[in-house]
mmCIF file of C-alpha atoms in Angstrom:
data_model
loop_
_atom_site.group_PDB
_atom_site.id
_atom_site.type_symbol
_atom_site.label_atom_id
_atom_site.label_comp_id
_atom_site.label_asym_id
_atom_site.label_seq_id
_atom_site.Cartn_x
_atom_site.Cartn_y
_atom_site.Cartn_z
ATOM 1 C CA MET Y 224 -46.917 106.162 -50.441
ATOM 2 C CA LYS Y 225 -48.414 104.591 -47.319
ATOM 3 C CA LYS Y 226 -48.847 101.323 -49.188
ATOM 4 C CA LEU Y 227 -45.172 101.280 -50.173
ATOM 5 C CA LEU Y 228 -44.113 101.987 -46.593
ATOM 6 C CA PHE Y 229 -46.340 99.169 -45.309
ATOM 7 C CA LEU Y 230 -44.873 96.712 -47.820
ATOM 8 C CA ALA Y 231 -41.314 97.689 -46.863
ATOM 9 C CA LEU Y 232 -42.019 97.193 -43.157
ATOM 10 C CA SER Y 233 -43.677 93.825 -43.799
ATOM 11 C CA PHE Y 234 -40.733 92.626 -45.891
ATOM 12 C CA GLY Y 235 -38.270 93.720 -43.213
ATOM 13 C CA LEU Y 236 -40.248 91.862 -40.553
ATOM 14 C CA LEU Y 237 -40.228 88.663 -42.612
ATOM 15 C CA ILE Y 238 -36.448 88.867 -43.055
ATOM 16 C CA SER Y 239 -36.010 89.420 -39.328
ATOM 17 C CA CYS Y 240 -38.179 86.387 -38.461
ATOM 18 C CA SER Y 241 -36.327 84.230 -40.963
ATOM 19 C CA LYS Y 242 -32.998 85.280 -39.446
ATOM 20 C CA ASP Y 243 -34.228 84.471 -35.954
ATOM 21 C CA ASP Y 244 -35.321 81.040 -37.120
ATOM 22 C CA ASN Y 245 -31.899 80.340 -38.627
ATOM 23 C CA ASN Y 246 -30.195 81.385 -35.398
ATOM 24 C CA GLY Y 247 -32.440 79.285 -33.200
ATOM 25 C CA ILE Y 248 -31.344 76.925 -30.380
ATOM 26 C CA PRO Y 249 -28.406 74.832 -31.608
ATOM 27 C CA PRO Y 250 -28.504 71.019 -31.267
ATOM 28 C CA VAL Y 251 -27.371 69.699 -27.891
ATOM 29 C CA ASP Y 252 -23.859 68.245 -27.865
ATOM 30 C CA PRO Y 253 -23.908 64.805 -26.139
ATOM 31 C CA LYS Y 254 -20.938 65.967 -24.062
ATOM 32 C CA ASP Y 255 -23.022 68.810 -22.634
ATOM 33 C CA LYS Y 256 -25.929 66.607 -21.569
ATOM 34 C CA PRO Y 257 -26.147 65.572 -17.923
ATOM 35 C CA ALA Y 258 -24.702 62.113 -17.319
ATOM 36 C CA THR Y 259 -27.203 59.253 -17.402
ATOM 37 C CA VAL Y 260 -27.376 57.451 -14.051
ATOM 38 C CA LEU Y 261 -26.808 53.683 -14.371
ATOM 39 C CA GLU Y 262 -26.542 50.778 -11.912
ATOM 40 C CA VAL Y 263 -23.956 48.113 -12.713
ATOM 41 C CA LYS Y 264 -26.175 45.319 -11.366
ATOM 42 C CA ASN Y 265 -28.943 46.222 -13.849
ATOM 43 C CA LEU Y 266 -26.814 46.338 -16.997
ATOM 44 C CA LYS Y 267 -25.939 43.899 -19.760
ATOM 45 C CA VAL Y 268 -23.573 44.073 -22.708
ATOM 46 C CA ALA Y 269 -26.353 45.496 -24.912
ATOM 47 C CA ASP Y 270 -26.625 48.497 -22.581
ATOM 48 C CA TYR Y 271 -22.879 49.065 -22.839
ATOM 49 C CA GLU Y 272 -23.051 48.986 -26.636
ATOM 50 C CA ASN Y 273 -26.026 51.360 -26.697
ATOM 51 C CA TYR Y 274 -24.361 54.084 -24.627
ATOM 52 C CA ARG Y 275 -21.013 53.481 -26.340
ATOM 53 C CA ASP Y 276 -22.497 54.051 -29.777
ATOM 54 C CA LYS Y 277 -24.281 57.222 -28.623
ATOM 55 C CA LYS Y 278 -21.048 58.440 -26.975
ATOM 56 C CA GLU Y 279 -23.244 59.440 -24.090
ATOM 57 C CA LYS Y 280 -21.737 60.316 -20.726
ATOM 58 C CA VAL Y 281 -22.896 58.024 -17.916
ATOM 59 C CA ARG Y 282 -22.764 58.032 -14.130
ATOM 60 C CA LEU Y 283 -22.081 54.371 -13.367
ATOM 61 C CA HIS Y 284 -22.585 53.118 -9.804
ATOM 62 C CA GLY Y 285 -21.598 49.730 -8.444
ATOM 63 C CA GLU Y 286 -18.877 47.788 -6.686
ATOM 64 C CA ILE Y 287 -15.445 46.880 -8.004
ATOM 65 C CA ALA Y 288 -15.816 43.209 -8.912
ATOM 66 C CA GLU Y 289 -12.306 42.261 -9.988
ATOM 67 C CA VAL Y 290 -8.769 43.605 -9.795
ATOM 68 C CA THR Y 291 -6.350 41.908 -12.194
ATOM 69 C CA HIS Y 292 -2.753 43.030 -12.742
ATOM 70 C CA GLY Y 293 -3.592 46.370 -11.128
ATOM 71 C CA ARG Y 294 -6.643 46.931 -13.356
ATOM 72 C CA SER Y 295 -10.098 47.361 -11.815
ATOM 73 C CA TYR Y 296 -13.376 46.159 -13.314
ATOM 74 C CA PHE Y 297 -17.123 46.439 -12.874
ATOM 75 C CA LYS Y 298 -19.093 43.284 -13.684
ATOM 76 C CA PHE Y 299 -22.523 43.580 -15.347
ATOM 77 C CA SER Y 300 -25.417 41.243 -14.563
ATOM 78 C CA ASP Y 301 -24.532 39.026 -17.551
ATOM 79 C CA GLY Y 302 -20.885 38.746 -16.510
ATOM 80 C CA THR Y 303 -19.571 41.444 -18.859
ATOM 81 C CA LEU Y 304 -16.417 43.035 -17.430
ATOM 82 C CA VAL Y 305 -15.876 46.777 -17.913
ATOM 83 C CA GLN Y 306 -12.463 48.181 -17.051
ATOM 84 C CA ILE Y 307 -12.361 51.412 -15.038
ATOM 85 C CA PHE Y 308 -9.754 53.413 -16.947
ATOM 86 C CA SER Y 309 -8.155 56.850 -17.122
ATOM 87 C CA HIS Y 310 -5.205 58.148 -19.099
ATOM 88 C CA LYS Y 311 -4.379 60.236 -16.015
ATOM 89 C CA PHE Y 312 -4.352 57.355 -13.521
ATOM 90 C CA LYS Y 313 -0.758 58.121 -12.480
ATOM 91 C CA GLU Y 314 -1.845 61.616 -11.402
ATOM 92 C CA LEU Y 315 -4.295 60.265 -8.818
ATOM 93 C CA PRO Y 316 -3.398 60.524 -5.110
ATOM 94 C CA LYS Y 317 -2.164 57.259 -3.609
ATOM 95 C CA GLU Y 318 -5.246 57.047 -1.368
ATOM 96 C CA VAL Y 319 -7.496 57.119 -4.435
ATOM 97 C CA SER Y 320 -5.462 54.652 -6.500
ATOM 98 C CA ASP Y 321 -5.329 52.286 -3.515
ATOM 99 C CA LYS Y 322 -9.135 52.324 -3.186
ATOM 100 C CA LEU Y 323 -9.449 51.482 -6.872
ATOM 101 C CA LYS Y 324 -7.634 48.215 -6.152
ATOM 102 C CA VAL Y 325 -10.060 47.026 -3.462
ATOM 103 C CA VAL Y 326 -12.541 44.344 -4.541
ATOM 104 C CA GLY Y 327 -15.977 45.205 -3.166
ATOM 105 C CA GLN Y 328 -15.279 48.954 -3.005
ATOM 106 C CA GLU Y 329 -18.444 50.958 -3.750
ATOM 107 C CA LEU Y 330 -17.787 53.447 -6.531
ATOM 108 C CA THR Y 331 -19.509 55.868 -8.879
ATOM 109 C CA VAL Y 332 -17.665 56.745 -12.093
ATOM 110 C CA VAL Y 333 -18.620 59.515 -14.508
ATOM 111 C CA GLY Y 334 -17.309 58.743 -17.963
ATOM 112 C CA THR Y 335 -17.988 57.268 -21.382
ATOM 113 C CA PHE Y 336 -18.037 53.676 -22.583
ATOM 114 C CA THR Y 337 -15.231 52.995 -25.064
ATOM 115 C CA ASP Y 338 -13.778 49.906 -26.733
ATOM 116 C CA PHE Y 339 -9.995 49.423 -26.612
ATOM 117 C CA LYS Y 340 -8.257 47.034 -28.995
ATOM 118 C CA ALA Y 341 -5.456 45.178 -27.199
ATOM 119 C CA LYS Y 342 -2.221 44.043 -28.864
ATOM 120 C CA ASP Y 343 -3.568 40.503 -29.201
ATOM 121 C CA GLY Y 344 -6.587 41.814 -31.102
ATOM 122 C CA SER Y 345 -9.062 41.332 -28.269
ATOM 123 C CA ILE Y 346 -11.493 44.111 -27.353
ATOM 124 C CA VAL Y 347 -11.449 45.520 -23.824
ATOM 125 C CA LYS Y 348 -14.633 47.250 -22.727
ATOM 126 C CA GLU Y 349 -13.882 50.382 -20.693
ATOM 127 C CA ILE Y 350 -15.488 53.283 -18.915
ATOM 128 C CA ILE Y 351 -13.055 56.164 -19.323
ATOM 129 C CA TYR Y 352 -13.019 58.957 -16.751
ATOM 130 C CA GLU Y 353 -11.030 62.168 -17.026
ATOM 131 C CA SER Y 354 -9.978 63.076 -13.485
ATOM 132 C CA GLU Y 355 -10.289 62.352 -9.769
ATOM 133 C CA ALA Y 356 -13.425 64.525 -9.725
ATOM 134 C CA ASP Y 357 -15.177 61.845 -11.806
ATOM 135 C CA LEU Y 358 -14.766 59.282 -8.995
ATOM 136 C CA THR Y 359 -17.009 59.106 -5.936
ATOM 137 C CA PHE Y 360 -16.269 56.399 -3.380
ATOM 138 C CA GLY Y 361 -18.886 54.867 -1.127
ATOM 139 C CA ALA Y 362 -18.611 52.127 1.453
ATOM 140 C CA THR Y 363 -15.264 50.362 1.730
ATOM 141 C CA PRO Y 364 -15.380 46.642 2.615
ATOM 142 C CA ASN Y 365 -13.662 45.414 5.735
ATOM 143 C CA VAL Y 366 -10.338 44.078 4.504
ATOM 144 C CA GLN Y 367 -8.990 41.328 6.694
ATOM 145 C CA PRO Y 368 -5.286 41.722 7.450
ATOM 146 C CA THR Y 369 -3.034 39.210 5.743
ATOM 147 C CA PRO Y 370 -2.045 36.571 8.283
ATOM 148 C CA PRO Y 371 1.673 36.393 8.955
ATOM 149 C CA ALA Y 372 3.609 33.749 7.084
ATOM 150 C CA PRO Y 373 4.062 30.590 9.127
ATOM 151 C CA ALA Y 374 7.376 30.258 10.904
ATOM 152 C CA VAL Y 375 9.856 28.050 9.076
ATOM 153 C CA VAL Y 376 10.991 25.083 11.177
ATOM 154 C CA GLU Y 377 14.584 23.991 10.586
ATOM 155 C CA LEU Y 378 15.224 20.247 10.656
ATOM 156 C CA GLU Y 379 18.223 17.965 10.347
ATOM 157 C CA ALA Y 380 17.207 14.926 8.325
ATOM 158 C CA ALA Y 381 19.574 12.688 10.311
ATOM 159 C CA ARG Y 382 17.792 13.578 13.573
ATOM 160 C CA ALA Y 383 14.191 14.091 12.387
ATOM 161 C CA THR Y 384 11.432 11.478 12.696
ATOM 162 C CA VAL Y 385 7.976 10.963 11.252
ATOM 163 C CA SER Y 386 6.568 12.908 14.222
ATOM 164 C CA ASP Y 387 8.176 16.055 12.732
ATOM 165 C CA PHE Y 388 6.092 15.635 9.576
ATOM 166 C CA GLN Y 389 2.829 17.584 9.304
ATOM 167 C CA ASP Y 390 0.980 18.507 6.103
ATOM 168 C CA GLY Y 391 1.319 22.225 5.328
ATOM 169 C CA LYS Y 392 4.208 22.744 7.734
ATOM 170 C CA ALA Y 393 6.856 25.204 6.462
ATOM 171 C CA VAL Y 394 10.305 23.691 6.899
ATOM 172 C CA LYS Y 395 13.937 23.978 5.941
ATOM 173 C CA ILE Y 396 15.573 20.544 5.866
ATOM 174 C CA HIS Y 397 19.308 19.917 5.759
ATOM 175 C CA GLY Y 398 20.670 16.502 4.957
ATOM 176 C CA ASN Y 399 21.959 14.123 2.323
ATOM 177 C CA ILE Y 400 20.030 12.954 -0.701
ATOM 178 C CA THR Y 401 18.870 9.362 -0.958
ATOM 179 C CA VAL Y 402 18.142 8.418 -4.571
ATOM 180 C CA GLN Y 403 15.526 5.779 -5.311
ATOM 181 C CA GLY Y 404 14.685 5.223 -8.938
ATOM 182 C CA SER Y 405 14.746 8.689 -10.532
ATOM 183 C CA LYS Y 406 13.528 10.501 -7.415
ATOM 184 C CA ALA Y 407 15.436 12.278 -4.647
ATOM 185 C CA TYR Y 408 14.528 11.843 -0.974
ATOM 186 C CA PHE Y 409 15.603 12.743 2.528
ATOM 187 C CA LYS Y 410 15.765 9.781 4.906
ATOM 188 C CA PHE Y 411 14.871 10.561 8.520
ATOM 189 C CA SER Y 412 16.450 8.822 11.508
ATOM 190 C CA ASP Y 413 13.520 6.364 11.679
ATOM 191 C CA ASP Y 414 13.909 5.571 7.937
ATOM 192 C CA THR Y 415 10.930 7.770 6.955
ATOM 193 C CA LEU Y 416 11.429 8.881 3.344
ATOM 194 C CA ILE Y 417 10.523 12.457 2.324
ATOM 195 C CA GLN Y 418 10.494 13.065 -1.424
ATOM 196 C CA ILE Y 419 12.137 16.313 -2.589
ATOM 197 C CA PHE Y 420 9.471 17.550 -4.998
ATOM 198 C CA ALA Y 421 8.657 20.476 -7.295
ATOM 199 C CA HIS Y 422 6.036 20.966 -9.988
ATOM 200 C CA LYS Y 423 7.114 20.812 -13.649
ATOM 201 C CA ASN Y 424 7.014 24.579 -14.141
ATOM 202 C CA ILE Y 425 9.519 24.955 -11.281
ATOM 203 C CA LEU Y 426 11.738 22.094 -12.462
ATOM 204 C CA LYS Y 427 12.119 23.867 -15.811
ATOM 205 C CA THR Y 428 13.747 26.815 -14.032
ATOM 206 C CA LEU Y 429 16.482 24.718 -12.399
ATOM 207 C CA SER Y 430 20.006 24.933 -13.759
ATOM 208 C CA LYS Y 431 21.616 21.818 -15.246
ATOM 209 C CA GLU Y 432 23.924 21.672 -12.230
ATOM 210 C CA GLN Y 433 20.971 21.670 -9.828
ATOM 211 C CA LYS Y 434 19.195 18.947 -11.795
ATOM 212 C CA ASP Y 435 22.352 16.843 -11.846
ATOM 213 C CA ASN Y 436 22.946 17.320 -8.108
ATOM 214 C CA LEU Y 437 19.442 16.046 -7.322
ATOM 215 C CA LYS Y 438 20.440 12.739 -8.931
ATOM 216 C CA VAL Y 439 23.563 12.256 -6.775
ATOM 217 C CA ASN Y 440 23.160 9.809 -3.892
ATOM 218 C CA GLY Y 441 24.602 11.299 -0.702
ATOM 219 C CA LYS Y 442 24.725 14.877 -2.045
ATOM 220 C CA GLU Y 443 24.419 17.406 0.791
ATOM 221 C CA VAL Y 444 21.537 19.840 0.320
ATOM 222 C CA THR Y 445 19.256 22.231 2.179
ATOM 223 C CA VAL Y 446 15.674 22.476 0.916
ATOM 224 C CA LYS Y 447 13.134 25.114 1.904
ATOM 225 C CA GLY Y 448 9.489 24.210 1.328
ATOM 226 C CA LYS Y 449 6.314 22.746 2.797
ATOM 227 C CA PHE Y 450 5.416 19.249 3.871
ATOM 228 C CA GLY Y 451 2.592 17.572 2.005
ATOM 229 C CA THR Y 452 1.275 14.135 1.102
ATOM 230 C CA TYR Y 453 0.484 12.981 -2.422
ATOM 231 C CA GLN Y 454 -1.004 9.526 -3.004
ATOM 232 C CA GLY Y 455 0.528 8.318 0.234
ATOM 233 C CA THR Y 456 3.999 9.735 -0.465
ATOM 234 C CA LYS Y 457 5.367 12.245 2.038
ATOM 235 C CA GLN Y 458 6.983 15.206 0.280
ATOM 236 C CA ILE Y 459 8.724 18.494 0.824
ATOM 237 C CA THR Y 460 7.603 20.767 -2.019
ATOM 238 C CA TYR Y 461 9.825 23.704 -2.959
ATOM 239 C CA GLU Y 462 8.613 26.687 -4.993
ATOM 240 C CA SER Y 463 11.722 28.041 -6.720
ATOM 241 C CA ALA Y 464 15.293 27.214 -7.662
ATOM 242 C CA SER Y 465 16.479 29.484 -4.851
ATOM 243 C CA ASP Y 466 14.899 27.081 -2.332
ATOM 244 C CA LEU Y 467 17.708 24.596 -3.064
ATOM 245 C CA THR Y 468 21.176 25.079 -1.577
ATOM 246 C CA PHE Y 469 23.805 22.464 -2.374
ATOM 247 C CA ASN Y 470 26.994 22.063 -0.343
#
């Protein structure tokens, strides 16, 4: 009887141990692991691919290297650009979103590396964060204020002279067109010729009427632009079709 009782107890103990083994510590979910600390300046594309493939959360520290079309990027030591991205970007406070657009801003981002396939088929490398809490800002660079736009000097071609011309000077000239060859000019009172010039990409935006008017000798026009010199030719360069006003 004692032997049977001993065998029953031993069997029960074995079952209990086996059950404990089966209910042991579960495998660690990568999402539950503490984020791996990384420095942007020490990383290369191979590091990105490694952590991307493991889907491992990282704590990435560095400075914003580029801001293009409102998108911010870290730059790795080999030149690899990694976009700082969140699906909840629009929910960020303005102060935070503004800092994300400052080149040189020190920043730590907690997130995961993920590839995004753009419409053109290219792959954008990203670190995706979930909320404002995943962003920690450090030192902010001194941003120099944008200098005020230069004052525009208004000139009458019939009264202006070569002494009014200065490279880079913002001007608005009113006068009559002098056509020489296929080019339009203003003629100053001392016979100085100023070519009315625009780059090809701007010329393509002009209406047919504007293009035709520029070919009319004596046509009255006001041109807003900047003085410059190209291969010895004095020019006023305008930047858009709206810089031309014909009378």
